[in-house]
Amino acid sequence: MIIFMKKFSKWIFDLDGTLTQNNIDFDRIRNELNIPKNILILDHLKQLPATVAHELQEKLAVLEHEMISETKIAPGAAELLSLLQSKNFLLAILTRNTKENAIRTLEQIALSAYFSWDTIIGRREATPKPSSDGINLILSKWRENKDDCVIVGDFYLDIESGQNAGINTIYVNETDNCSLANFSFKCLGDIIEQLS
Ligand SMILES: [Mg+2]
């Protein structure tokens, strides 16, 4: 079946590395929290005893917060969101970061006006990606079904969450592509080209 991107009217974005240039130094975080390399940070925390996990969760949020001031907007992000908004499409954020950090990041890169706080979903509002929970929560807040809904992200967990929710997926990564996604692009500008 051919999927037409122009039909997508409900857009869910990953934040870090998708609308921002990759700012979060996950290896530094792993180092500071004593987490082995190549292990997903949230997965590692989940299997620790609750008190230890809680302490590390707090440290993690602080480290992520510290990195926000360095954050730069991804090329094409403002143009893409402005195009989608001009078409009256729905926009939301789904991040494995916290909602608070996501809001600050959006402010830092001057994109906060495109999103309603209600549909900025962090790891405490729903089970993190690859779970479909966050997508379902956003759809329920919109009071919409999943038709013509798409998630855009730079990491395989973004694509997996979209597949788990049964929505369309766009992978955006400069150095990599993802055969599991419906579309795989190098940059956000490539999406703008498909829509115009
Ligand atoms: Mg990301």
JSON list of C-alpha atoms and ligand atoms in Angstrom, two decimals:
[
{"chain": "A", "resi": 1, "resn": "MET", "atom": "CA", "xyz": [0.00, 0.00, 0.00]},
{"chain": "A", "resi": 2, "resn": "ILE", "atom": "CA", "xyz": [1.36, 3.42, -0.91]},
{"chain": "A", "resi": 3, "resn": "ILE", "atom": "CA", "xyz": [1.31, 5.86, 1.98]},
{"chain": "A", "resi": 4, "resn": "PHE", "atom": "CA", "xyz": [1.02, 9.54, 1.17]},
{"chain": "A", "resi": 5, "resn": "MET", "atom": "CA", "xyz": [2.72, 11.79, 3.67]},
{"chain": "A", "resi": 6, "resn": "LYS", "atom": "CA", "xyz": [0.54, 14.71, 2.63]},
{"chain": "A", "resi": 7, "resn": "LYS", "atom": "CA", "xyz": [-2.40, 12.93, 4.27]},
{"chain": "A", "resi": 8, "resn": "PHE", "atom": "CA", "xyz": [-0.79, 12.96, 7.72]},
{"chain": "A", "resi": 9, "resn": "SER", "atom": "CA", "xyz": [-2.67, 15.43, 9.89]},
{"chain": "A", "resi": 10, "resn": "LYS", "atom": "CA", "xyz": [-1.63, 14.38, 13.42]},
{"chain": "A", "resi": 11, "resn": "TRP", "atom": "CA", "xyz": [2.08, 14.79, 14.04]},
{"chain": "A", "resi": 12, "resn": "ILE", "atom": "CA", "xyz": [3.87, 13.47, 17.12]},
{"chain": "A", "resi": 13, "resn": "PHE", "atom": "CA", "xyz": [7.53, 14.47, 17.46]},
{"chain": "A", "resi": 14, "resn": "ASP", "atom": "CA", "xyz": [10.36, 13.08, 19.48]},
{"chain": "A", "resi": 15, "resn": "LEU", "atom": "CA", "xyz": [12.28, 16.05, 20.89]},
{"chain": "A", "resi": 16, "resn": "ASP", "atom": "CA", "xyz": [15.98, 15.42, 21.64]},
{"chain": "A", "resi": 17, "resn": "GLY", "atom": "CA", "xyz": [17.94, 14.78, 18.45]},
{"chain": "A", "resi": 18, "resn": "THR", "atom": "CA", "xyz": [14.82, 15.27, 16.30]},
{"chain": "A", "resi": 19, "resn": "LEU", "atom": "CA", "xyz": [13.73, 18.88, 16.79]},
{"chain": "A", "resi": 20, "resn": "THR", "atom": "CA", "xyz": [17.08, 19.66, 18.44]},
{"chain": "A", "resi": 21, "resn": "GLN", "atom": "CA", "xyz": [20.59, 18.99, 17.27]},
{"chain": "A", "resi": 22, "resn": "ASN", "atom": "CA", "xyz": [21.84, 16.09, 19.29]},
{"chain": "A", "resi": 23, "resn": "ASN", "atom": "CA", "xyz": [22.59, 17.75, 22.61]},
{"chain": "A", "resi": 24, "resn": "ILE", "atom": "CA", "xyz": [22.27, 15.02, 25.16]},
{"chain": "A", "resi": 25, "resn": "ASP", "atom": "CA", "xyz": [25.52, 13.28, 25.87]},
{"chain": "A", "resi": 26, "resn": "PHE", "atom": "CA", "xyz": [24.17, 9.88, 26.84]},
{"chain": "A", "resi": 27, "resn": "ASP", "atom": "CA", "xyz": [27.66, 8.46, 27.41]},
{"chain": "A", "resi": 28, "resn": "ARG", "atom": "CA", "xyz": [28.41, 11.24, 29.91]},
{"chain": "A", "resi": 29, "resn": "ILE", "atom": "CA", "xyz": [25.13, 10.48, 31.67]},
{"chain": "A", "resi": 30, "resn": "ARG", "atom": "CA", "xyz": [25.94, 6.76, 31.77]},
{"chain": "A", "resi": 31, "resn": "ASN", "atom": "CA", "xyz": [29.34, 7.60, 33.18]},
{"chain": "A", "resi": 32, "resn": "GLU", "atom": "CA", "xyz": [27.99, 9.82, 35.93]},
{"chain": "A", "resi": 33, "resn": "LEU", "atom": "CA", "xyz": [25.25, 7.38, 36.88]},
{"chain": "A", "resi": 34, "resn": "ASN", "atom": "CA", "xyz": [27.52, 4.33, 36.61]},
{"chain": "A", "resi": 35, "resn": "ILE", "atom": "CA", "xyz": [25.49, 2.70, 33.89]},
{"chain": "A", "resi": 36, "resn": "PRO", "atom": "CA", "xyz": [27.25, 0.29, 31.49]},
{"chain": "A", "resi": 37, "resn": "LYS", "atom": "CA", "xyz": [27.75, 1.43, 27.90]},
{"chain": "A", "resi": 38, "resn": "ASN", "atom": "CA", "xyz": [25.15, 0.50, 25.27]},
{"chain": "A", "resi": 39, "resn": "ILE", "atom": "CA", "xyz": [22.43, -0.05, 27.85]},
{"chain": "A", "resi": 40, "resn": "LEU", "atom": "CA", "xyz": [19.31, 2.11, 27.68]},
{"chain": "A", "resi": 41, "resn": "ILE", "atom": "CA", "xyz": [19.40, 4.40, 30.70]},
{"chain": "A", "resi": 42, "resn": "LEU", "atom": "CA", "xyz": [15.70, 4.12, 31.61]},
{"chain": "A", "resi": 43, "resn": "ASP", "atom": "CA", "xyz": [15.77, 0.32, 31.20]},
{"chain": "A", "resi": 44, "resn": "HIS", "atom": "CA", "xyz": [18.75, 0.11, 33.53]},
{"chain": "A", "resi": 45, "resn": "LEU", "atom": "CA", "xyz": [17.04, 2.24, 36.19]},
{"chain": "A", "resi": 46, "resn": "LYS", "atom": "CA", "xyz": [13.88, 0.14, 35.97]},
{"chain": "A", "resi": 47, "resn": "GLN", "atom": "CA", "xyz": [15.64, -2.99, 37.17]},
{"chain": "A", "resi": 48, "resn": "LEU", "atom": "CA", "xyz": [17.32, -1.37, 40.20]},
{"chain": "A", "resi": 49, "resn": "PRO", "atom": "CA", "xyz": [15.86, -1.41, 43.73]},
{"chain": "A", "resi": 50, "resn": "ALA", "atom": "CA", "xyz": [13.29, 1.39, 44.06]},
{"chain": "A", "resi": 51, "resn": "THR", "atom": "CA", "xyz": [15.27, 3.65, 46.41]},
{"chain": "A", "resi": 52, "resn": "VAL", "atom": "CA", "xyz": [18.44, 3.52, 44.28]},
{"chain": "A", "resi": 53, "resn": "ALA", "atom": "CA", "xyz": [16.43, 3.97, 41.11]},
{"chain": "A", "resi": 54, "resn": "HIS", "atom": "CA", "xyz": [14.65, 6.99, 42.55]},
{"chain": "A", "resi": 55, "resn": "GLU", "atom": "CA", "xyz": [17.93, 8.68, 43.48]},
{"chain": "A", "resi": 56, "resn": "LEU", "atom": "CA", "xyz": [19.38, 8.05, 40.02]},
{"chain": "A", "resi": 57, "resn": "GLN", "atom": "CA", "xyz": [16.14, 9.26, 38.36]},
{"chain": "A", "resi": 58, "resn": "GLU", "atom": "CA", "xyz": [16.58, 12.56, 40.16]},
{"chain": "A", "resi": 59, "resn": "LYS", "atom": "CA", "xyz": [20.26, 12.81, 39.15]},
{"chain": "A", "resi": 60, "resn": "LEU", "atom": "CA", "xyz": [19.34, 11.96, 35.57]},
{"chain": "A", "resi": 61, "resn": "ALA", "atom": "CA", "xyz": [16.75, 14.73, 35.40]},
{"chain": "A", "resi": 62, "resn": "VAL", "atom": "CA", "xyz": [19.34, 17.20, 36.75]},
{"chain": "A", "resi": 63, "resn": "LEU", "atom": "CA", "xyz": [21.98, 16.14, 34.20]},
{"chain": "A", "resi": 64, "resn": "GLU", "atom": "CA", "xyz": [19.48, 16.37, 31.37]},
{"chain": "A", "resi": 65, "resn": "HIS", "atom": "CA", "xyz": [18.43, 19.76, 32.66]},
{"chain": "A", "resi": 66, "resn": "GLU", "atom": "CA", "xyz": [22.05, 21.00, 32.68]},
{"chain": "A", "resi": 67, "resn": "MET", "atom": "CA", "xyz": [22.39, 20.10, 29.02]},
{"chain": "A", "resi": 68, "resn": "ILE", "atom": "CA", "xyz": [19.42, 22.21, 27.94]},
{"chain": "A", "resi": 69, "resn": "SER", "atom": "CA", "xyz": [21.28, 25.53, 27.86]},
{"chain": "A", "resi": 70, "resn": "GLU", "atom": "CA", "xyz": [23.59, 24.10, 25.18]},
{"chain": "A", "resi": 71, "resn": "THR", "atom": "CA", "xyz": [20.72, 22.92, 23.01]},
{"chain": "A", "resi": 72, "resn": "LYS", "atom": "CA", "xyz": [20.37, 24.14, 19.45]},
{"chain": "A", "resi": 73, "resn": "ILE", "atom": "CA", "xyz": [17.39, 23.83, 17.16]},
{"chain": "A", "resi": 74, "resn": "ALA", "atom": "CA", "xyz": [17.60, 21.25, 14.36]},
{"chain": "A", "resi": 75, "resn": "PRO", "atom": "CA", "xyz": [17.81, 22.76, 10.87]},
{"chain": "A", "resi": 76, "resn": "GLY", "atom": "CA", "xyz": [14.35, 22.92, 9.31]},
{"chain": "A", "resi": 77, "resn": "ALA", "atom": "CA", "xyz": [12.46, 22.39, 12.58]},
{"chain": "A", "resi": 78, "resn": "ALA", "atom": "CA", "xyz": [10.83, 25.83, 12.75]},
{"chain": "A", "resi": 79, "resn": "GLU", "atom": "CA", "xyz": [9.99, 25.75, 9.03]},
{"chain": "A", "resi": 80, "resn": "LEU", "atom": "CA", "xyz": [8.41, 22.29, 9.28]},
{"chain": "A", "resi": 81, "resn": "LEU", "atom": "CA", "xyz": [6.32, 23.10, 12.36]},
{"chain": "A", "resi": 82, "resn": "SER", "atom": "CA", "xyz": [5.21, 26.38, 10.86]},
{"chain": "A", "resi": 83, "resn": "LEU", "atom": "CA", "xyz": [4.13, 24.57, 7.68]},
{"chain": "A", "resi": 84, "resn": "LEU", "atom": "CA", "xyz": [2.20, 21.94, 9.65]},
{"chain": "A", "resi": 85, "resn": "GLN", "atom": "CA", "xyz": [0.57, 24.60, 11.81]},
{"chain": "A", "resi": 86, "resn": "SER", "atom": "CA", "xyz": [-0.48, 26.57, 8.73]},
{"chain": "A", "resi": 87, "resn": "LYS", "atom": "CA", "xyz": [-2.40, 23.48, 7.63]},
{"chain": "A", "resi": 88, "resn": "ASN", "atom": "CA", "xyz": [-4.10, 23.27, 11.05]},
{"chain": "A", "resi": 89, "resn": "PHE", "atom": "CA", "xyz": [-2.53, 19.90, 11.77]},
{"chain": "A", "resi": 90, "resn": "LEU", "atom": "CA", "xyz": [-2.26, 18.61, 15.34]},
{"chain": "A", "resi": 91, "resn": "LEU", "atom": "CA", "xyz": [1.20, 18.71, 16.95]},
{"chain": "A", "resi": 92, "resn": "ALA", "atom": "CA", "xyz": [2.52, 16.91, 20.04]},
{"chain": "A", "resi": 93, "resn": "ILE", "atom": "CA", "xyz": [5.77, 15.90, 21.73]},
{"chain": "A", "resi": 94, "resn": "LEU", "atom": "CA", "xyz": [6.58, 12.42, 23.03]},
{"chain": "A", "resi": 95, "resn": "THR", "atom": "CA", "xyz": [9.91, 12.17, 24.87]},
{"chain": "A", "resi": 96, "resn": "ARG", "atom": "CA", "xyz": [11.79, 9.79, 27.13]},
{"chain": "A", "resi": 97, "resn": "ASN", "atom": "CA", "xyz": [13.05, 12.91, 28.90]},
{"chain": "A", "resi": 98, "resn": "THR", "atom": "CA", "xyz": [10.83, 14.58, 31.55]},
{"chain": "A", "resi": 99, "resn": "LYS", "atom": "CA", "xyz": [7.97, 16.87, 30.58]},
{"chain": "A", "resi": 100, "resn": "GLU", "atom": "CA", "xyz": [9.58, 19.74, 32.52]},
{"chain": "A", "resi": 101, "resn": "ASN", "atom": "CA", "xyz": [12.85, 19.38, 30.62]},
{"chain": "A", "resi": 102, "resn": "ALA", "atom": "CA", "xyz": [10.95, 19.09, 27.34]},
{"chain": "A", "resi": 103, "resn": "ILE", "atom": "CA", "xyz": [9.14, 22.37, 27.99]},
{"chain": "A", "resi": 104, "resn": "ARG", "atom": "CA", "xyz": [12.42, 24.12, 28.88]},
{"chain": "A", "resi": 105, "resn": "THR", "atom": "CA", "xyz": [14.09, 22.71, 25.79]},
{"chain": "A", "resi": 106, "resn": "LEU", "atom": "CA", "xyz": [11.24, 23.91, 23.58]},
{"chain": "A", "resi": 107, "resn": "GLU", "atom": "CA", "xyz": [11.59, 27.35, 25.14]},
{"chain": "A", "resi": 108, "resn": "GLN", "atom": "CA", "xyz": [15.36, 27.30, 24.62]},
{"chain": "A", "resi": 109, "resn": "ILE", "atom": "CA", "xyz": [14.95, 26.58, 20.89]},
{"chain": "A", "resi": 110, "resn": "ALA", "atom": "CA", "xyz": [11.94, 28.92, 20.56]},
{"chain": "A", "resi": 111, "resn": "LEU", "atom": "CA", "xyz": [9.45, 26.21, 19.51]},
{"chain": "A", "resi": 112, "resn": "SER", "atom": "CA", "xyz": [7.20, 26.19, 22.58]},
{"chain": "A", "resi": 113, "resn": "ALA", "atom": "CA", "xyz": [4.45, 28.18, 20.85]},
{"chain": "A", "resi": 114, "resn": "TYR", "atom": "CA", "xyz": [3.76, 25.26, 18.51]},
{"chain": "A", "resi": 115, "resn": "PHE", "atom": "CA", "xyz": [2.77, 22.87, 21.29]},
{"chain": "A", "resi": 116, "resn": "SER", "atom": "CA", "xyz": [0.11, 22.72, 23.94]},
{"chain": "A", "resi": 117, "resn": "TRP", "atom": "CA", "xyz": [1.48, 21.66, 27.37]},
{"chain": "A", "resi": 118, "resn": "ASP", "atom": "CA", "xyz": [-1.27, 19.09, 27.57]},
{"chain": "A", "resi": 119, "resn": "THR", "atom": "CA", "xyz": [0.23, 17.07, 24.74]},
{"chain": "A", "resi": 120, "resn": "ILE", "atom": "CA", "xyz": [3.88, 17.28, 25.73]},
{"chain": "A", "resi": 121, "resn": "ILE", "atom": "CA", "xyz": [4.29, 13.81, 27.17]},
{"chain": "A", "resi": 122, "resn": "GLY", "atom": "CA", "xyz": [7.37, 12.80, 29.16]},
{"chain": "A", "resi": 123, "resn": "ARG", "atom": "CA", "xyz": [8.48, 9.62, 30.86]},
{"chain": "A", "resi": 124, "resn": "ARG", "atom": "CA", "xyz": [6.38, 10.26, 33.97]},
{"chain": "A", "resi": 125, "resn": "GLU", "atom": "CA", "xyz": [3.10, 10.85, 32.08]},
{"chain": "A", "resi": 126, "resn": "ALA", "atom": "CA", "xyz": [3.15, 7.53, 30.21]},
{"chain": "A", "resi": 127, "resn": "THR", "atom": "CA", "xyz": [5.26, 4.39, 29.92]},
{"chain": "A", "resi": 128, "resn": "PRO", "atom": "CA", "xyz": [8.26, 5.52, 27.83]},
{"chain": "A", "resi": 129, "resn": "LYS", "atom": "CA", "xyz": [8.83, 4.54, 24.19]},
{"chain": "A", "resi": 130, "resn": "PRO", "atom": "CA", "xyz": [8.88, 1.87, 22.76]},
{"chain": "A", "resi": 131, "resn": "SER", "atom": "CA", "xyz": [5.58, 1.52, 24.59]},
{"chain": "A", "resi": 132, "resn": "SER", "atom": "CA", "xyz": [2.56, 2.79, 22.63]},
{"chain": "A", "resi": 133, "resn": "ASP", "atom": "CA", "xyz": [1.16, 4.35, 25.84]},
{"chain": "A", "resi": 134, "resn": "GLY", "atom": "CA", "xyz": [2.34, 7.89, 25.12]},
{"chain": "A", "resi": 135, "resn": "ILE", "atom": "CA", "xyz": [0.90, 7.89, 21.61]},
{"chain": "A", "resi": 136, "resn": "ASN", "atom": "CA", "xyz": [-2.43, 6.55, 22.87]},
{"chain": "A", "resi": 137, "resn": "LEU", "atom": "CA", "xyz": [-2.47, 9.19, 25.60]},
{"chain": "A", "resi": 138, "resn": "ILE", "atom": "CA", "xyz": [-1.88, 11.96, 23.06]},
{"chain": "A", "resi": 139, "resn": "LEU", "atom": "CA", "xyz": [-4.63, 10.60, 20.79]},
{"chain": "A", "resi": 140, "resn": "SER", "atom": "CA", "xyz": [-7.05, 10.46, 23.72]},
{"chain": "A", "resi": 141, "resn": "LYS", "atom": "CA", "xyz": [-6.21, 14.04, 24.72]},
{"chain": "A", "resi": 142, "resn": "TRP", "atom": "CA", "xyz": [-6.83, 15.10, 21.13]},
{"chain": "A", "resi": 143, "resn": "ARG", "atom": "CA", "xyz": [-10.02, 12.97, 21.11]},
{"chain": "A", "resi": 144, "resn": "GLU", "atom": "CA", "xyz": [-8.83, 11.54, 17.82]},
{"chain": "A", "resi": 145, "resn": "ASN", "atom": "CA", "xyz": [-8.32, 8.10, 16.35]},
{"chain": "A", "resi": 146, "resn": "LYS", "atom": "CA", "xyz": [-4.99, 6.97, 14.94]},
{"chain": "A", "resi": 147, "resn": "ASP", "atom": "CA", "xyz": [-5.87, 7.51, 11.27]},
{"chain": "A", "resi": 148, "resn": "ASP", "atom": "CA", "xyz": [-3.32, 9.71, 9.48]},
{"chain": "A", "resi": 149, "resn": "CYS", "atom": "CA", "xyz": [-1.25, 9.99, 12.64]},
{"chain": "A", "resi": 150, "resn": "VAL", "atom": "CA", "xyz": [2.54, 9.87, 12.37]},
{"chain": "A", "resi": 151, "resn": "ILE", "atom": "CA", "xyz": [5.49, 9.87, 14.75]},
{"chain": "A", "resi": 152, "resn": "VAL", "atom": "CA", "xyz": [8.80, 11.48, 13.76]},
{"chain": "A", "resi": 153, "resn": "GLY", "atom": "CA", "xyz": [12.01, 10.49, 15.53]},
{"chain": "A", "resi": 154, "resn": "ASP", "atom": "CA", "xyz": [15.75, 9.95, 15.30]},
{"chain": "A", "resi": 155, "resn": "PHE", "atom": "CA", "xyz": [15.97, 6.71, 17.29]},
{"chain": "A", "resi": 156, "resn": "TYR", "atom": "CA", "xyz": [14.70, 3.17, 16.74]},
{"chain": "A", "resi": 157, "resn": "LEU", "atom": "CA", "xyz": [12.54, 3.37, 19.87]},
{"chain": "A", "resi": 158, "resn": "ASP", "atom": "CA", "xyz": [10.55, 6.19, 18.25]},
{"chain": "A", "resi": 159, "resn": "ILE", "atom": "CA", "xyz": [9.81, 3.94, 15.29]},
{"chain": "A", "resi": 160, "resn": "GLU", "atom": "CA", "xyz": [8.97, 0.95, 17.51]},
{"chain": "A", "resi": 161, "resn": "SER", "atom": "CA", "xyz": [6.53, 3.00, 19.58]},
{"chain": "A", "resi": 162, "resn": "GLY", "atom": "CA", "xyz": [4.79, 4.09, 16.37]},
{"chain": "A", "resi": 163, "resn": "GLN", "atom": "CA", "xyz": [4.56, 0.52, 15.18]},
{"chain": "A", "resi": 164, "resn": "ASN", "atom": "CA", "xyz": [3.28, -0.64, 18.56]},
{"chain": "A", "resi": 165, "resn": "ALA", "atom": "CA", "xyz": [0.54, 2.00, 18.35]},
{"chain": "A", "resi": 166, "resn": "GLY", "atom": "CA", "xyz": [-0.25, 1.17, 14.71]},
{"chain": "A", "resi": 167, "resn": "ILE", "atom": "CA", "xyz": [0.54, 4.62, 13.35]},
{"chain": "A", "resi": 168, "resn": "ASN", "atom": "CA", "xyz": [2.83, 5.83, 10.55]},
{"chain": "A", "resi": 169, "resn": "THR", "atom": "CA", "xyz": [6.52, 6.41, 11.22]},
{"chain": "A", "resi": 170, "resn": "ILE", "atom": "CA", "xyz": [9.18, 8.79, 9.90]},
{"chain": "A", "resi": 171, "resn": "TYR", "atom": "CA", "xyz": [12.80, 8.23, 10.85]},
{"chain": "A", "resi": 172, "resn": "VAL", "atom": "CA", "xyz": [15.07, 11.28, 10.62]},
{"chain": "A", "resi": 173, "resn": "ASN", "atom": "CA", "xyz": [18.75, 10.65, 11.11]},
{"chain": "A", "resi": 174, "resn": "GLU", "atom": "CA", "xyz": [21.72, 12.19, 9.35]},
{"chain": "A", "resi": 175, "resn": "THR", "atom": "CA", "xyz": [24.00, 9.20, 9.68]},
{"chain": "A", "resi": 176, "resn": "ASP", "atom": "CA", "xyz": [21.69, 6.25, 9.60]},
{"chain": "A", "resi": 177, "resn": "ASN", "atom": "CA", "xyz": [18.49, 4.93, 8.07]},
{"chain": "A", "resi": 178, "resn": "CYS", "atom": "CA", "xyz": [15.78, 2.68, 9.41]},
{"chain": "A", "resi": 179, "resn": "SER", "atom": "CA", "xyz": [14.17, 0.09, 7.16]},
{"chain": "A", "resi": 180, "resn": "LEU", "atom": "CA", "xyz": [11.37, -0.48, 9.68]},
{"chain": "A", "resi": 181, "resn": "ALA", "atom": "CA", "xyz": [10.05, 3.06, 9.29]},
{"chain": "A", "resi": 182, "resn": "ASN", "atom": "CA", "xyz": [7.53, 4.04, 6.60]},
{"chain": "A", "resi": 183, "resn": "PHE", "atom": "CA", "xyz": [9.89, 6.86, 5.65]},
{"chain": "A", "resi": 184, "resn": "SER", "atom": "CA", "xyz": [13.54, 7.41, 6.42]},
{"chain": "A", "resi": 185, "resn": "PHE", "atom": "CA", "xyz": [15.18, 10.80, 5.84]},
{"chain": "A", "resi": 186, "resn": "LYS", "atom": "CA", "xyz": [18.47, 12.56, 6.50]},
{"chain": "A", "resi": 187, "resn": "CYS", "atom": "CA", "xyz": [16.94, 15.80, 7.81]},
{"chain": "A", "resi": 188, "resn": "LEU", "atom": "CA", "xyz": [13.67, 17.59, 8.54]},
{"chain": "A", "resi": 189, "resn": "GLY", "atom": "CA", "xyz": [14.05, 19.57, 5.32]},
{"chain": "A", "resi": 190, "resn": "ASP", "atom": "CA", "xyz": [13.43, 16.33, 3.42]},
{"chain": "A", "resi": 191, "resn": "ILE", "atom": "CA", "xyz": [9.98, 16.10, 5.05]},
{"chain": "A", "resi": 192, "resn": "ILE", "atom": "CA", "xyz": [9.17, 19.69, 4.02]},
{"chain": "A", "resi": 193, "resn": "GLU", "atom": "CA", "xyz": [9.99, 18.76, 0.42]},
{"chain": "A", "resi": 194, "resn": "GLN", "atom": "CA", "xyz": [7.54, 15.84, 0.54]},
{"chain": "A", "resi": 195, "resn": "LEU", "atom": "CA", "xyz": [4.77, 18.08, 1.85]},
{"chain": "A", "resi": 196, "resn": "SER", "atom": "CA", "xyz": [5.10, 20.92, -0.61]},
{"chain": "B", "resi": 1, "resn": "MG", "atom": "MG", "xyz": [15.68, 11.40, 20.10]}
]
